[in-house]
PDB file of C-alpha atoms in Angstrom:
ATOM      1  CA  MET A1275     -53.795 -66.721 127.297  1.00 86.00           C
ATOM      2  CA  LEU A1276     -56.737 -66.021 125.026  1.00 86.00           C
ATOM      3  CA  VAL A1277     -59.204 -66.640 127.846  1.00 88.00           C
ATOM      4  CA  LEU A1278     -57.351 -64.115 130.006  1.00 89.00           C
ATOM      5  CA  LEU A1279     -57.308 -61.570 127.180  1.00 87.00           C
ATOM      6  CA  PHE A1280     -61.024 -61.991 126.499  1.00 86.00           C
ATOM      7  CA  ALA A1281     -61.808 -61.784 130.222  1.00 89.00           C
ATOM      8  CA  ALA A1282     -59.679 -58.657 130.675  1.00 86.00           C
ATOM      9  CA  GLY A1283     -61.302 -56.961 127.698  1.00 83.00           C
ATOM     10  CA  LEU A1284     -64.855 -57.808 128.705  1.00 85.00           C
ATOM     11  CA  LEU A1285     -64.368 -56.944 132.384  1.00 86.00           C
ATOM     12  CA  ALA A1286     -62.247 -53.827 131.799  1.00 82.00           C
ATOM     13  CA  PRO A1287     -64.875 -51.364 133.130  1.00 81.00           C
ATOM     14  CA  TRP A1288     -65.074 -53.295 136.411  1.00 85.00           C
ATOM     15  CA  LEU A1289     -61.337 -53.817 137.023  1.00 80.00           C
ATOM     16  CA  GLY A1290     -60.786 -50.473 138.723  1.00 74.00           C
ATOM     17  CA  LEU A1291     -58.450 -49.218 136.010  1.00 78.00           C
ATOM     18  CA  GLN A1292     -57.569 -45.599 135.436  1.00 80.00           C
ATOM     19  CA  SER A1293     -59.450 -43.850 132.669  1.00 77.00           C
ATOM     20  CA  PRO A1294     -57.906 -44.824 129.297  1.00 80.00           C
ATOM     21  CA  THR A1295     -59.049 -41.576 127.676  1.00 77.00           C
ATOM     22  CA  GLU A1296     -58.317 -39.020 130.402  1.00 78.00           C
ATOM     23  CA  ILE A1297     -55.728 -36.474 129.284  1.00 79.00           C
ATOM     24  CA  ASN A1298     -53.208 -35.481 131.947  1.00 79.00           C
ATOM     25  CA  PHE A1299     -50.296 -33.452 130.592  1.00 78.00           C
ATOM     26  CA  ALA A1300     -48.696 -33.369 134.055  1.00 79.00           C
ATOM     27  CA  ASP A1301     -48.116 -37.139 133.833  1.00 80.00           C
ATOM     28  CA  LYS A1302     -47.268 -37.458 130.143  1.00 84.00           C
ATOM     29  CA  LEU A1303     -44.478 -39.851 129.088  1.00 85.00           C
ATOM     30  CA  GLN A1304     -43.943 -41.228 132.579  1.00 86.00           C
ATOM     31  CA  PRO A1305     -41.976 -44.510 132.694  1.00 87.00           C
ATOM     32  CA  PRO A1306     -43.536 -47.710 134.075  1.00 87.00           C
ATOM     33  CA  SER A1307     -44.088 -47.465 137.813  1.00 86.00           C
ATOM     34  CA  ALA A1308     -46.400 -48.617 140.576  1.00 85.00           C
ATOM     35  CA  ALA A1309     -48.823 -45.833 139.653  1.00 80.00           C
ATOM     36  CA  HIS A1310     -48.682 -46.559 135.914  1.00 82.00           C
ATOM     37  CA  TRP A1311     -47.685 -50.168 135.254  1.00 86.00           C
ATOM     38  CA  PHE A1312     -47.028 -49.612 131.536  1.00 88.00           C
ATOM     39  CA  GLY A1313     -46.136 -45.929 131.829  1.00 86.00           C
ATOM     40  CA  THR A1314     -48.058 -43.098 130.191  1.00 86.00           C
ATOM     41  CA  GLY A1315     -48.420 -41.842 126.639  1.00 84.00           C
ATOM     42  CA  VAL A1316     -47.819 -38.549 124.907  1.00 83.00           C
ATOM     43  CA  LEU A1317     -51.068 -37.121 126.298  1.00 84.00           C
ATOM     44  CA  GLY A1318     -50.689 -38.583 129.768  1.00 81.00           C
ATOM     45  CA  HIS A1319     -52.976 -41.565 129.144  1.00 85.00           C
ATOM     46  CA  ASP A1320     -52.371 -44.612 131.327  1.00 87.00           C
ATOM     47  CA  LEU A1321     -51.013 -47.199 128.873  1.00 89.00           C
ATOM     48  CA  PHE A1322     -51.989 -50.219 130.975  1.00 90.00           C
ATOM     49  CA  ALA A1323     -55.624 -49.120 130.914  1.00 89.00           C
ATOM     50  CA  GLN A1324     -55.399 -48.414 127.189  1.00 90.00           C
ATOM     51  CA  VAL A1325     -53.913 -51.846 126.440  1.00 91.00           C
ATOM     52  CA  ILE A1326     -56.651 -53.598 128.449  1.00 91.00           C
ATOM     53  CA  TYR A1327     -59.437 -51.589 126.835  1.00 90.00           C
ATOM     54  CA  GLY A1328     -57.737 -52.012 123.474  1.00 89.00           C
ATOM     55  CA  ALA A1329     -58.077 -55.767 123.890  1.00 89.00           C
ATOM     56  CA  ARG A1330     -61.822 -55.365 123.427  1.00 88.00           C
ATOM     57  CA  THR A1331     -61.346 -53.745 120.028  1.00 89.00           C
ATOM     58  CA  SER A1332     -58.545 -56.000 118.819  1.00 88.00           C
ATOM     59  CA  LEU A1333     -60.269 -59.245 119.831  1.00 88.00           C
ATOM     60  CA  LEU A1334     -63.476 -58.036 118.202  1.00 90.00           C
ATOM     61  CA  ILE A1335     -61.453 -57.440 115.045  1.00 90.00           C
ATOM     62  CA  GLY A1336     -60.196 -61.031 115.064  1.00 89.00           C
ATOM     63  CA  VAL A1337     -63.682 -62.462 115.525  1.00 91.00           C
ATOM     64  CA  GLY A1338     -65.227 -60.084 112.991  1.00 92.00           C
ATOM     65  CA  VAL A1339     -62.711 -60.631 110.199  1.00 92.00           C
ATOM     66  CA  VAL A1340     -62.786 -64.422 110.518  1.00 92.00           C
ATOM     67  CA  THR A1341     -66.595 -64.441 110.660  1.00 92.00           C
ATOM     68  CA  ILE A1342     -66.985 -62.277 107.555  1.00 93.00           C
ATOM     69  CA  SER A1343     -64.393 -64.329 105.648  1.00 92.00           C
ATOM     70  CA  THR A1344     -66.092 -67.628 106.455  1.00 92.00           C
ATOM     71  CA  PHE A1345     -69.590 -66.339 105.691  1.00 92.00           C
ATOM     72  CA  ILE A1346     -68.421 -65.262 102.231  1.00 92.00           C
ATOM     73  CA  GLY A1347     -65.931 -67.995 101.392  1.00 91.00           C
ATOM     74  CA  VAL A1348     -67.507 -71.155 102.809  1.00 91.00           C
ATOM     75  CA  PRO A1349     -70.848 -70.980 100.924  1.00 91.00           C
ATOM     76  CA  MET A1350     -68.981 -70.102  97.741  1.00 91.00           C
ATOM     77  CA  GLY A1351     -66.626 -73.053  98.118  1.00 90.00           C
ATOM     78  CA  LEU A1352     -69.381 -75.512  99.048  1.00 89.00           C
ATOM     79  CA  VAL A1353     -71.494 -74.558  96.038  1.00 90.00           C
ATOM     80  CA  ALA A1354     -68.488 -74.691  93.716  1.00 89.00           C
ATOM     81  CA  GLY A1355     -67.330 -78.101  94.906  1.00 87.00           C
ATOM     82  CA  TYR A1356     -70.793 -79.633  95.025  1.00 83.00           C
ATOM     83  CA  ALA A1357     -72.081 -78.262  91.712  1.00 84.00           C
ATOM     84  CA  GLY A1358     -68.925 -78.630  89.645  1.00 81.00           C
ATOM     85  CA  GLY A1359     -68.897 -77.726  85.988  1.00 84.00           C
ATOM     86  CA  TRP A1360     -69.127 -74.154  84.768  1.00 88.00           C
ATOM     87  CA  LEU A1361     -70.352 -72.833  88.130  1.00 88.00           C
ATOM     88  CA  ASP A1362     -67.288 -74.261  89.855  1.00 86.00           C
ATOM     89  CA  SER A1363     -65.009 -72.667  87.270  1.00 89.00           C
ATOM     90  CA  LEU A1364     -66.762 -69.301  87.514  1.00 91.00           C
ATOM     91  CA  LEU A1365     -66.665 -69.106  91.318  1.00 90.00           C
ATOM     92  CA  MET A1366     -63.051 -70.225  91.513  1.00 90.00           C
ATOM     93  CA  ARG A1367     -61.968 -67.709  88.894  1.00 90.00           C
ATOM     94  CA  VAL A1368     -63.602 -64.986  90.982  1.00 89.00           C
ATOM     95  CA  SER A1369     -61.615 -66.116  94.008  1.00 89.00           C
ATOM     96  CA  ASP A1370     -58.455 -66.258  91.896  1.00 88.00           C
ATOM     97  CA  VAL A1371     -58.852 -62.556  91.107  1.00 88.00           C
ATOM     98  CA  PHE A1372     -58.655 -61.752  94.829  1.00 87.00           C
ATOM     99  CA  LEU A1373     -55.809 -64.216  95.385  1.00 85.00           C
ATOM    100  CA  ALA A1374     -53.777 -62.493  92.679  1.00 86.00           C
ATOM    101  CA  PHE A1375     -53.231 -59.446  94.894  1.00 84.00           C
ATOM    102  CA  PRO A1376     -50.399 -59.427  97.459  1.00 82.00           C
ATOM    103  CA  PRO A1377     -51.799 -60.050 100.974  1.00 76.00           C
ATOM    104  CA  MET A1378     -51.795 -56.424 102.176  1.00 83.00           C
ATOM    105  CA  LEU A1379     -52.111 -54.577  98.870  1.00 86.00           C
ATOM    106  CA  LEU A1380     -55.808 -55.296  98.348  1.00 87.00           C
ATOM    107  CA  PRO A1381     -56.829 -54.156 101.877  1.00 89.00           C
ATOM    108  CA  ILE A1382     -54.810 -50.954 101.432  1.00 90.00           C
ATOM    109  CA  LEU A1383     -56.477 -50.266  98.068  1.00 89.00           C
ATOM    110  CA  MET A1384     -59.951 -50.961  99.432  1.00 88.00           C
ATOM    111  CA  VAL A1385     -59.518 -48.764 102.508  1.00 89.00           C
ATOM    112  CA  ALA A1386     -58.064 -46.011 100.333  1.00 86.00           C
ATOM    113  CA  LEU A1387     -61.254 -46.137  98.240  1.00 87.00           C
ATOM    114  CA  LEU A1388     -63.744 -46.564 101.095  1.00 86.00           C
ATOM    115  CA  GLY A1389     -62.011 -44.205 103.511  1.00 86.00           C
ATOM    116  CA  PRO A1390     -60.058 -44.932 106.694  1.00 87.00           C
ATOM    117  CA  GLY A1391     -61.918 -46.467 109.590  1.00 87.00           C
ATOM    118  CA  LEU A1392     -62.014 -49.617 111.685  1.00 88.00           C
ATOM    119  CA  GLU A1393     -65.098 -51.079 109.993  1.00 89.00           C
ATOM    120  CA  ASN A1394     -63.685 -50.502 106.516  1.00 89.00           C
ATOM    121  CA  ALA A1395     -60.345 -52.012 107.536  1.00 90.00           C
ATOM    122  CA  MET A1396     -62.040 -55.137 108.900  1.00 90.00           C
ATOM    123  CA  ALA A1397     -64.132 -55.519 105.754  1.00 90.00           C
ATOM    124  CA  ALA A1398     -61.077 -55.023 103.535  1.00 90.00           C
ATOM    125  CA  VAL A1399     -59.046 -57.677 105.332  1.00 90.00           C
ATOM    126  CA  ALA A1400     -61.999 -60.102 105.292  1.00 90.00           C
ATOM    127  CA  VAL A1401     -62.591 -59.631 101.555  1.00 88.00           C
ATOM    128  CA  SER A1402     -58.923 -60.300 100.848  1.00 86.00           C
ATOM    129  CA  TRP A1403     -59.025 -63.544 102.857  1.00 87.00           C
ATOM    130  CA  PHE A1404     -62.327 -65.170 101.910  1.00 90.00           C
ATOM    131  CA  PRO A1405     -60.821 -66.992  98.856  1.00 90.00           C
ATOM    132  CA  TRP A1406     -58.789 -69.210 101.193  1.00 89.00           C
ATOM    133  CA  TYR A1407     -61.970 -70.379 102.906  1.00 91.00           C
ATOM    134  CA  ALA A1408     -63.614 -70.880  99.523  1.00 91.00           C
ATOM    135  CA  ARG A1409     -60.717 -73.094  98.440  1.00 90.00           C
ATOM    136  CA  ILE A1410     -60.801 -75.121 101.666  1.00 88.00           C
ATOM    137  CA  ALA A1411     -64.574 -75.609 101.529  1.00 89.00           C
ATOM    138  CA  ARG A1412     -64.442 -76.576  97.844  1.00 89.00           C
ATOM    139  CA  ALA A1413     -61.754 -79.197  98.445  1.00 87.00           C
ATOM    140  CA  ALA A1414     -63.738 -80.670 101.330  1.00 83.00           C
ATOM    141  CA  ALA A1415     -66.963 -80.683  99.312  1.00 85.00           C
ATOM    142  CA  LEU A1416     -65.253 -82.446  96.420  1.00 84.00           C
ATOM    143  CA  GLY A1417     -64.138 -85.126  98.837  1.00 79.00           C
ATOM    144  CA  VAL A1418     -67.609 -85.965 100.152  1.00 78.00           C
ATOM    145  CA  LYS A1419     -70.096 -85.159  97.378  1.00 75.00           C
ATOM    146  CA  ASN A1420     -69.834 -88.669  95.870  1.00 73.00           C
ATOM    147  CA  GLU A1421     -70.031 -90.529  99.178  1.00 73.00           C
ATOM    148  CA  ASN A1422     -72.829 -93.027  99.768  1.00 75.00           C
ATOM    149  CA  PHE A1423     -74.624 -90.889 102.336  1.00 74.00           C
ATOM    150  CA  ILE A1424     -74.916 -88.065  99.794  1.00 75.00           C
ATOM    151  CA  THR A1425     -76.269 -90.485  97.196  1.00 72.00           C
ATOM    152  CA  SER A1426     -78.758 -91.791  99.745  1.00 79.00           C
ATOM    153  CA  ALA A1427     -79.930 -88.282 100.566  1.00 73.00           C
ATOM    154  CA  ARG A1428     -80.544 -87.623  96.873  1.00 73.00           C
ATOM    155  CA  ALA A1429     -82.429 -90.914  96.553  1.00 77.00           C
ATOM    156  CA  PHE A1430     -84.739 -89.869  99.390  1.00 73.00           C
ATOM    157  CA  GLY A1431     -85.555 -86.670  97.522  1.00 74.00           C
ATOM    158  CA  ALA A1432     -83.486 -84.170  99.517  1.00 73.00           C
ATOM    159  CA  GLY A1433     -82.907 -80.890  97.693  1.00 75.00           C
ATOM    160  CA  HIS A1434     -79.480 -79.487  96.934  1.00 71.00           C
ATOM    161  CA  ALA A1435     -79.731 -76.799  99.623  1.00 80.00           C
ATOM    162  CA  ARG A1436     -80.650 -79.371 102.269  1.00 79.00           C
ATOM    163  CA  ILE A1437     -77.845 -81.700 101.205  1.00 78.00           C
ATOM    164  CA  LEU A1438     -75.329 -78.856 101.394  1.00 80.00           C
ATOM    165  CA  ALA A1439     -76.524 -77.676 104.809  1.00 78.00           C
ATOM    166  CA  ARG A1440     -77.222 -81.006 106.494  1.00 77.00           C
ATOM    167  CA  HIS A1441     -74.686 -83.363 104.937  1.00 76.00           C
ATOM    168  CA  VAL A1442     -71.862 -81.608 103.093  1.00 81.00           C
ATOM    169  CA  LEU A1443     -71.184 -78.690 105.464  1.00 83.00           C
ATOM    170  CA  PRO A1444     -70.836 -80.757 108.685  1.00 82.00           C
ATOM    171  CA  ASN A1445     -68.249 -82.943 106.975  1.00 79.00           C
ATOM    172  CA  CYS A1446     -66.277 -79.866 105.880  1.00 80.00           C
ATOM    173  CA  LEU A1447     -66.111 -78.113 109.236  1.00 83.00           C
ATOM    174  CA  THR A1448     -62.834 -79.575 110.514  1.00 82.00           C
ATOM    175  CA  PRO A1449     -60.436 -77.838 108.042  1.00 84.00           C
ATOM    176  CA  ILE A1450     -62.525 -74.648 108.216  1.00 87.00           C
ATOM    177  CA  ILE A1451     -62.348 -74.511 112.033  1.00 86.00           C
ATOM    178  CA  VAL A1452     -58.602 -75.134 111.954  1.00 84.00           C
ATOM    179  CA  GLN A1453     -58.049 -72.354 109.398  1.00 86.00           C
ATOM    180  CA  ALA A1454     -60.271 -69.931 111.328  1.00 88.00           C
ATOM    181  CA  SER A1455     -58.404 -70.540 114.585  1.00 84.00           C
ATOM    182  CA  LEU A1456     -55.080 -69.888 112.851  1.00 84.00           C
ATOM    183  CA  ASP A1457     -56.355 -66.769 111.069  1.00 88.00           C
ATOM    184  CA  PHE A1458     -57.705 -65.143 114.227  1.00 89.00           C
ATOM    185  CA  GLY A1459     -54.320 -63.765 115.267  1.00 87.00           C
ATOM    186  CA  TYR A1460     -53.300 -62.802 111.757  1.00 88.00           C
ATOM    187  CA  ALA A1461     -56.531 -60.815 111.362  1.00 90.00           C
ATOM    188  CA  ILE A1462     -55.607 -58.756 114.413  1.00 90.00           C
ATOM    189  CA  LEU A1463     -52.086 -58.261 113.070  1.00 90.00           C
ATOM    190  CA  ALA A1464     -53.248 -57.233 109.586  1.00 90.00           C
ATOM    191  CA  THR A1465     -55.803 -54.743 110.893  1.00 90.00           C
ATOM    192  CA  ALA A1466     -53.268 -53.329 113.341  1.00 90.00           C
ATOM    193  CA  SER A1467     -50.923 -52.813 110.385  1.00 89.00           C
ATOM    194  CA  LEU A1468     -53.594 -50.773 108.611  1.00 90.00           C
ATOM    195  CA  SER A1469     -54.154 -48.719 111.759  1.00 89.00           C
ATOM    196  CA  PHE A1470     -50.413 -48.131 112.066  1.00 89.00           C
ATOM    197  CA  ILE A1471     -50.284 -46.468 108.642  1.00 87.00           C
ATOM    198  CA  GLY A1472     -53.420 -44.441 109.316  1.00 86.00           C
ATOM    199  CA  LEU A1473     -55.931 -46.507 107.328  1.00 87.00           C
ATOM    200  CA  GLY A1474     -57.522 -48.477 110.157  1.00 86.00           C
ATOM    201  CA  ALA A1475     -58.879 -47.394 113.506  1.00 85.00           C
ATOM    202  CA  GLN A1476     -59.037 -43.648 114.075  1.00 86.00           C
ATOM    203  CA  PRO A1477     -58.805 -41.688 117.356  1.00 83.00           C
ATOM    204  CA  PRO A1478     -60.322 -41.890 119.905  1.00 83.00           C
ATOM    205  CA  THR A1479     -60.748 -45.641 119.249  1.00 84.00           C
ATOM    206  CA  LEU A1480     -58.517 -47.715 121.514  1.00 87.00           C
ATOM    207  CA  GLU A1481     -56.743 -50.189 119.238  1.00 89.00           C
ATOM    208  CA  TRP A1482     -53.257 -51.644 119.621  1.00 90.00           C
ATOM    209  CA  GLY A1483     -51.988 -50.748 116.134  1.00 90.00           C
ATOM    210  CA  LEU A1484     -53.162 -47.171 116.550  1.00 89.00           C
ATOM    211  CA  MET A1485     -51.465 -47.012 119.962  1.00 89.00           C
ATOM    212  CA  ILE A1486     -48.163 -48.091 118.416  1.00 90.00           C
ATOM    213  CA  ALA A1487     -48.553 -45.442 115.723  1.00 89.00           C
ATOM    214  CA  SER A1488     -49.167 -42.710 118.312  1.00 85.00           C
ATOM    215  CA  GLY A1489     -46.008 -43.659 120.204  1.00 85.00           C
ATOM    216  CA  ARG A1490     -43.624 -44.185 117.287  1.00 84.00           C
ATOM    217  CA  SER A1491     -42.520 -40.553 117.138  1.00 82.00           C
ATOM    218  CA  VAL A1492     -41.113 -40.733 120.682  1.00 86.00           C
ATOM    219  CA  PHE A1493     -40.247 -44.424 120.759  1.00 83.00           C
ATOM    220  CA  LEU A1494     -36.455 -44.036 120.847  1.00 83.00           C
ATOM    221  CA  GLU A1495     -36.593 -41.912 124.006  1.00 87.00           C
ATOM    222  CA  TYR A1496     -39.730 -43.363 125.581  1.00 87.00           C
ATOM    223  CA  TRP A1497     -39.624 -47.035 124.648  1.00 89.00           C
ATOM    224  CA  TRP A1498     -42.729 -48.062 126.599  1.00 88.00           C
ATOM    225  CA  THR A1499     -45.104 -46.005 124.442  1.00 89.00           C
ATOM    226  CA  ALA A1500     -44.995 -48.551 121.605  1.00 89.00           C
ATOM    227  CA  THR A1501     -43.480 -51.593 123.324  1.00 91.00           C
ATOM    228  CA  PHE A1502     -46.432 -52.651 125.455  1.00 92.00           C
ATOM    229  CA  PRO A1503     -49.092 -52.381 122.718  1.00 91.00           C
ATOM    230  CA  GLY A1504     -46.696 -54.291 120.463  1.00 92.00           C
ATOM    231  CA  LEU A1505     -46.250 -56.982 123.110  1.00 93.00           C
ATOM    232  CA  ALA A1506     -50.034 -57.244 123.405  1.00 92.00           C
ATOM    233  CA  ILE A1507     -50.260 -57.976 119.675  1.00 92.00           C
ATOM    234  CA  PHE A1508     -47.371 -60.449 119.920  1.00 92.00           C
ATOM    235  CA  VAL A1509     -48.926 -62.363 122.832  1.00 92.00           C
ATOM    236  CA  THR A1510     -52.342 -62.484 121.169  1.00 91.00           C
ATOM    237  CA  VAL A1511     -51.024 -63.725 117.828  1.00 90.00           C
ATOM    238  CA  LEU A1512     -48.837 -66.294 119.595  1.00 91.00           C
ATOM    239  CA  ALA A1513     -51.792 -67.525 121.659  1.00 90.00           C
ATOM    240  CA  ALA A1514     -53.975 -67.764 118.555  1.00 88.00           C
ATOM    241  CA  ASN A1515     -51.309 -69.747 116.710  1.00 87.00           C
ATOM    242  CA  LEU A1516     -50.908 -72.133 119.636  1.00 89.00           C
ATOM    243  CA  LEU A1517     -54.679 -72.556 119.743  1.00 87.00           C
ATOM    244  CA  GLY A1518     -54.757 -73.226 116.013  1.00 82.00           C
ATOM    245  CA  ASP A1519     -52.060 -75.887 116.330  1.00 82.00           C
ATOM    246  CA  GLY A1520     -53.939 -77.491 119.210  1.00 84.00           C
ATOM    247  CA  VAL A1521     -57.206 -77.504 117.283  1.00 81.00           C
ATOM    248  CA  LYS A1522     -55.455 -79.041 114.284  1.00 78.00           C
ATOM    249  CA  ASP A1523     -53.933 -81.792 116.425  1.00 79.00           C
ATOM    250  CA  ALA A1524     -57.285 -82.478 118.084  1.00 79.00           C
ATOM    251  CA  LEU A1525     -59.383 -82.574 114.910  1.00 74.00           C
ATOM    252  CA  ASP A1526     -56.944 -84.000 112.374  1.00 66.00           C
ATOM    253  CA  PRO A1527     -57.729 -87.733 112.007  1.00 59.00           C
ATOM    254  CA  LYS A1528     -54.160 -88.358 110.825  1.00 58.00           C
ATOM    255  CA  PHE A1529     -52.732 -87.034 114.086  1.00 46.00           C
ATOM    256  CA  THR A1530     -51.361 -89.986 116.043  1.00 43.00           C
ATOM    257  CA  GLY A1531     -50.640 -88.274 119.342  1.00 44.00           C
ATOM    258  CA  ARG A1532     -47.538 -87.162 121.176  1.00 42.00           C
ATOM    259  CA  GLY A1533     -44.654 -89.494 121.651  1.00 41.00           C
ATOM    260  CA  SER A1534     -45.589 -91.725 118.712  1.00 38.00           C
TER     261      SER A1534
END
C-alpha cells in the first residue's frame, strides 16, 4: 500500500489527472461519478486529483518528521548512554522537559509562536517526538558500551566519536528503525491534525488534513468532501503500522516466527 501511495504521489503529474487546483464553480460539490471519481469540492476541484497530489505532501511530512526526530534524538541518546554520569543526567532531563507536555499540546504551542505553516508544523511535531528516539538510543547504547568489541576499540586507540559512529550506532539501529517505521503514519496524522485546526498547511497547499478542514462545513450534506481525504489518511497510517509490525518481526531477535 505504501509503495502504491509513493508511486501515485511521485507520478501524479504524468497520470493524466484533472487539475487539482482548477476552480470550476459549475461543477462544485458534485457527487462521485465517472467524471469525478471522488466527487468535487466546494470550489469545483476534482477531489481524486487533490487526494493523489496531496499524497506527495503527506508522505513528505512523514519522512521529514521522522528524519528530523531521529537526527536530533539519536545523537543525544547515544552520547548520553555512552558517556554516562552528569552528561547523561543533563541530556535526559532536557528530554524529560519535552516529554512532560501532552503529545499535541507542545506542537500547538510551538506553531502558535512560530506562525502557521507546513514547515513549522513539521518542525513542531518533530521536536515533540525526538525524546522518544533519545530514550531508545540511550537504552541501546547502555546495552553495548561495555561489550568486548567496544573495549577492544578503545584499546586500539579509537576515539569516542569513532566508537560511537562505527561500533555503537550500528548496534542500536534495530530499535530505532522499528520506531521510525511505526512513527511514519503517526507523523502524518499529527500534522494533518494541526492542518485541520488551521495551524498546519495553508492554502493552496494540497494536504489531506487541510482538505478535510475545507470540507467539514458541508460534510453532512456532501459527505465525500471530507470522507476521501480522511480515508487516505486512514489507509496510510494503517499501511505504516503494518510495515512497522513487519519490520519489528523481521529485526527482533526474540521473534520466533509464525505458527510457533
